[in-house]
């Protein structure tokens, strides 16, 4: 009985250490002064993750969040899903395509085609920050992270990198510690048709891998942003919070008031300082 008690005390003492992140990256404060359009400023005939959506966000004065895949030829393409069907109506996956083939797939029945990562960088040219989500397969996480970093080495502008896959974030910590890195999370325990083991879902939902990856920020879905672990990480370890996807001005105002960097979709948020003058 004494052994069990001692074990519980040790585990309770170690538990907060599992949640620790990194808090001293000098570039994070500047990124926190922006609002980010989720997959670009899309809607009204402008498809998500398209050059038109990114152009619209840039013209409106927003940063953007976007999703990057590693292509068959080693290039990088922009799309949220691994599968092409929802956004293009075609069969296959992003990883089946070459950079040249991206232009053959039209988004949402429009003339917009799947962009390459380089096209987006050429458009922004450092004018607004990018939140770049790494979308690896089960096996290509290291190659994806390496390729994205190699391309960004030639880009002069503010950005950060994030992923749901902690292996990508760990790779960044080990190989490119100078870059701003973040861990994405949602409530994996409630997600159906997810093949991950229960214990891994639990770890990823509550950021228990933080000790391994030491993220500069944690990114939570709005409904799941204030779990005990998320609060502890942000309030006690002072790790920056990011939240997605905000669907109304009310959600935006609440997120900003709580100190989150906001990622929005479906409306154009009015920053608090503008509210006071309206």
PDB file of C-alpha atoms in Angstrom, residues 9 15 18 20 29 34 45 48 58 85 96 98 104 106 111 125 151 164-165 195 197-198 229 253 257 260 276:
ATOM      1  CA  UNK A   9       2.947  10.829  -5.581  1.00  0.00           C
ATOM      2  CA  UNK A  15       2.765  14.841 -14.640  1.00  0.00           C
ATOM      3  CA  UNK A  18       5.017  16.099 -19.350  1.00  0.00           C
ATOM      4  CA  UNK A  20       6.088  21.610 -20.569  1.00  0.00           C
ATOM      5  CA  UNK A  29       5.196  37.660 -30.302  1.00  0.00           C
ATOM      6  CA  UNK A  34      -2.181  38.859 -36.635  1.00  0.00           C
ATOM      7  CA  UNK A  45     -17.061  30.806 -55.134  1.00  0.00           C
ATOM      8  CA  UNK A  48     -10.274  26.687 -49.778  1.00  0.00           C
ATOM      9  CA  UNK A  58      -3.483  38.989 -48.314  1.00  0.00           C
ATOM     10  CA  UNK A  85     -12.271  13.599 -53.973  1.00  0.00           C
ATOM     11  CA  UNK A  96       0.148  10.283 -55.911  1.00  0.00           C
ATOM     12  CA  UNK A  98       3.693  15.368 -59.150  1.00  0.00           C
ATOM     13  CA  UNK A 104      -4.736  19.377 -63.860  1.00  0.00           C
ATOM     14  CA  UNK A 106      -9.639  22.011 -60.414  1.00  0.00           C
ATOM     15  CA  UNK A 111     -10.840  27.410 -62.606  1.00  0.00           C
ATOM     16  CA  UNK A 125       6.820  37.422 -50.223  1.00  0.00           C
ATOM     17  CA  UNK A 151      12.118  25.507 -49.184  1.00  0.00           C
ATOM     18  CA  UNK A 164      -1.070  16.936 -35.567  1.00  0.00           C
ATOM     19  CA  UNK A 165       1.738  14.384 -35.914  1.00  0.00           C
ATOM     20  CA  UNK A 195      -7.522   3.833 -36.118  1.00  0.00           C
ATOM     21  CA  UNK A 197      -4.922   3.101 -30.189  1.00  0.00           C
ATOM     22  CA  UNK A 198      -6.849   4.557 -27.243  1.00  0.00           C
ATOM     23  CA  UNK A 229      -4.184  20.372 -19.603  1.00  0.00           C
ATOM     24  CA  UNK A 253     -13.737  37.964 -29.361  1.00  0.00           C
ATOM     25  CA  UNK A 257      -9.810  37.784 -24.753  1.00  0.00           C
ATOM     26  CA  UNK A 260      -5.292  32.792 -28.117  1.00  0.00           C
ATOM     27  CA  UNK A 276     -13.998  50.643 -29.732  1.00  0.00           C
TER      28      UNK A 276
END
